[in-house]
Short mmCIF file of C-alpha atoms in Angstrom, two decimals:
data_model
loop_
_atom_site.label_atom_id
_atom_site.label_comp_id
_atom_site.label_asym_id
_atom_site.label_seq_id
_atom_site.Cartn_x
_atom_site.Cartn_y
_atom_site.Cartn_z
CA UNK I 1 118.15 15.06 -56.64
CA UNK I 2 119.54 18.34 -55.48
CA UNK I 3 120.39 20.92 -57.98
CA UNK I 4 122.82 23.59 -57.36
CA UNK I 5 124.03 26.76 -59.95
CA UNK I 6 126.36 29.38 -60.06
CA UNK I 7 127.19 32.26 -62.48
CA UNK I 8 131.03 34.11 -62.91
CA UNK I 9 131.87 37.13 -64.92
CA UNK I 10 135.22 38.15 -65.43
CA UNK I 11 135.43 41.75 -63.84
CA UNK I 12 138.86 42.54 -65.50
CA UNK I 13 142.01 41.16 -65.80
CA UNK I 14 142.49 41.06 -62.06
CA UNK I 15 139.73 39.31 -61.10
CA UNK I 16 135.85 37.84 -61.40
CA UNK I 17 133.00 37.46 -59.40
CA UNK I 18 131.01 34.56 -58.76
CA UNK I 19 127.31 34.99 -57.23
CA UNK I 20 124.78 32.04 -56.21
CA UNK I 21 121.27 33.19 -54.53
CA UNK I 22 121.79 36.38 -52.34
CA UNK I 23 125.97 35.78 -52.22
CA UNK I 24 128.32 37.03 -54.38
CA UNK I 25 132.29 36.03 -53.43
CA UNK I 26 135.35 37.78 -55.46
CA UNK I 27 137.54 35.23 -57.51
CA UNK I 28 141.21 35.26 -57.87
CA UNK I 29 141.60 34.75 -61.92
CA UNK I 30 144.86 37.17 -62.16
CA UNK I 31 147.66 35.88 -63.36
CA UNK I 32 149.63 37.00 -61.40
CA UNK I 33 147.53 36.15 -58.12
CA UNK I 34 146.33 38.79 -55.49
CA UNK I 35 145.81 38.64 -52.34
CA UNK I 36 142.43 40.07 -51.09
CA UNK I 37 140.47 36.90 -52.92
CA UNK I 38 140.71 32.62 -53.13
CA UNK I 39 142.23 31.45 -56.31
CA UNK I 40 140.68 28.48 -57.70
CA UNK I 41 142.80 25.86 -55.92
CA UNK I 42 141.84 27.69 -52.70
CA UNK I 43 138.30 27.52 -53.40
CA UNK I 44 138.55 24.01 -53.28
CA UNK I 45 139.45 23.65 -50.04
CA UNK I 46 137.16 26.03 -48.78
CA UNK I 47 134.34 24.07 -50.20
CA UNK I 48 135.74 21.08 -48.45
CA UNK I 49 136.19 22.74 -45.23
CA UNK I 50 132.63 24.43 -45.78
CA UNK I 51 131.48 20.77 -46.70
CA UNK I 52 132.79 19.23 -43.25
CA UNK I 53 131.74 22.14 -41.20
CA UNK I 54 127.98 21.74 -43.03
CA UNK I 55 128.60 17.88 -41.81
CA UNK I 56 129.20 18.51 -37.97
CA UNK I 57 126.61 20.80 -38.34
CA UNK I 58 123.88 18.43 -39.93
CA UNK I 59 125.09 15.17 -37.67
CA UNK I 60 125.65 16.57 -33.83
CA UNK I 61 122.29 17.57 -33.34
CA UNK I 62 121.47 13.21 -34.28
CA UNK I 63 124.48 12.13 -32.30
CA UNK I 64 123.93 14.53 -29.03
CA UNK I 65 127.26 15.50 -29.53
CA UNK I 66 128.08 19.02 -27.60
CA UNK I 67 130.73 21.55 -29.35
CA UNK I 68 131.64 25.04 -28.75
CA UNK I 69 133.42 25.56 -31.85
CA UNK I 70 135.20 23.58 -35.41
CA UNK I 71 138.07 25.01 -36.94
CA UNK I 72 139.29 23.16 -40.32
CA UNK I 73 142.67 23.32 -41.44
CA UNK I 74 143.46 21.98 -45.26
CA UNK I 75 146.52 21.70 -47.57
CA UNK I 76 146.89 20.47 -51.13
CA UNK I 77 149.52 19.56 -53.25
CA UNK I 78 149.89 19.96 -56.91
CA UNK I 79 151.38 18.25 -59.78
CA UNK I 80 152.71 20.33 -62.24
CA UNK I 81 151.97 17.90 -65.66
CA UNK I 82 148.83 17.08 -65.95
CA UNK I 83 147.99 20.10 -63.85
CA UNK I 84 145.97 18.97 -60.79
CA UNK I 85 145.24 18.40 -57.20
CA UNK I 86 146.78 14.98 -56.30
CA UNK I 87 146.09 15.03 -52.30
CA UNK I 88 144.26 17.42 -49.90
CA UNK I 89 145.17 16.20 -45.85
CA UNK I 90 142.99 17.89 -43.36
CA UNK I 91 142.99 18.27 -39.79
CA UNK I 92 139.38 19.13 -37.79
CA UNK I 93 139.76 20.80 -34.42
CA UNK I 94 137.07 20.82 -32.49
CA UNK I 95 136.35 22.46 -29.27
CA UNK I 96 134.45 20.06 -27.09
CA UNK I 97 134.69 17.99 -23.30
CA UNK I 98 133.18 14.86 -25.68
CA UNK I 99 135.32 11.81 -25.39
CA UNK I 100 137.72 10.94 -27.86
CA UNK I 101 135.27 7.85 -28.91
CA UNK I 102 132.67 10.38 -29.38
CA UNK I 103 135.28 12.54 -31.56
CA UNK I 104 136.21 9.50 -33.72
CA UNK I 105 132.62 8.87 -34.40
CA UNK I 106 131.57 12.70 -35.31
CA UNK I 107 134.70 12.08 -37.61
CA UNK I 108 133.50 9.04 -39.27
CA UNK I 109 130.32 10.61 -40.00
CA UNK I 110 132.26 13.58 -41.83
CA UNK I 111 133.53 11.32 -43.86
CA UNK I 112 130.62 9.30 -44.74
CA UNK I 113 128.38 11.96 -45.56
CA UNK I 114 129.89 15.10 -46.74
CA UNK I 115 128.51 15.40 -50.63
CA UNK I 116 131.80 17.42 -51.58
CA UNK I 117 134.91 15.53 -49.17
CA UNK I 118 133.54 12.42 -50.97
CA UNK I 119 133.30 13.79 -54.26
CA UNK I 120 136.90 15.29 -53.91
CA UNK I 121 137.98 12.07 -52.23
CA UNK I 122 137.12 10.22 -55.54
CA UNK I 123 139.73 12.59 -57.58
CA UNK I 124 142.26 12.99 -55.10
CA UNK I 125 143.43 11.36 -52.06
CA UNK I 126 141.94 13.11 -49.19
CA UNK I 127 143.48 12.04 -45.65
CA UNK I 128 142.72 13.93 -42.24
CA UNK I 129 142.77 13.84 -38.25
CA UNK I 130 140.44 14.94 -35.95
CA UNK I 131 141.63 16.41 -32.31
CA UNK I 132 140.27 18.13 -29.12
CA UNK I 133 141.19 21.58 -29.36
CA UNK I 134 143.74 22.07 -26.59
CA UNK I 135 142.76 24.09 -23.25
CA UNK I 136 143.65 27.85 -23.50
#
């Protein structure tokens, strides 16, 4: 089993930092919000963009499937009482000439494997697209 371990210290009332290994990343724990660093919520969907990113990543190199780049694009919604993330949709744009049977199967494969999109997907209802990026 992997382990994993973080540590975060409140800095002051406008915000804390959270370090793991060599990386540190400043946390948005002001009440009032700011701007220069992700709240919690926001967090969470970085992890699960980080997670499906870390996916394509870990599967094309298997599959033989040829990209030039992934962009990940998430939004959650939020239930006021009990507080908490009720659905997170996603949409994966990746730049690629693959065919669109080769896109649908990277896609599956995010979805099968990613340790953190399948934890969140057991919480919350976690629904997404994957697309071609378009020709600039």
């Amino acid at each position: 089993m992997l382990e994993y371990a973080v540590t975060a210290e409140r800095v002051d009332a406008h915000g804390s930092l959270a370090r793991t290994k060599a990386a540190e990343i400043v946390l948005d724990t002001d009440v009032a919000g700011r701007r220069d660093a992700f709240n919690p919520a926001e967090l969470l969907l970085a992890a699960v963009a980080a997670c499906m990113i870390k996916s394509i990543e870990r599967v094309t190199p298997m599959i033989r499937f040829a990209l030039r780049g992934v962009e990940v694009r998430l939004h959650a919604v939020r239930q006021d009482t009990p507080p908490r993330i009720v659905s997170i949709d996603y949409e994966i744009i990746v730049e690629t000439d693959e065919t669109d049977q080769r896109l649908a199967l990277l896609h599956t494969n995010v979805r099968k494997y990613g340790t953190i999109s399948k934890t969140v997907a057991a919480a919350a209802t976690l629904d997404g697209t994957i697309r071609r990026k378009a020709a600039s």
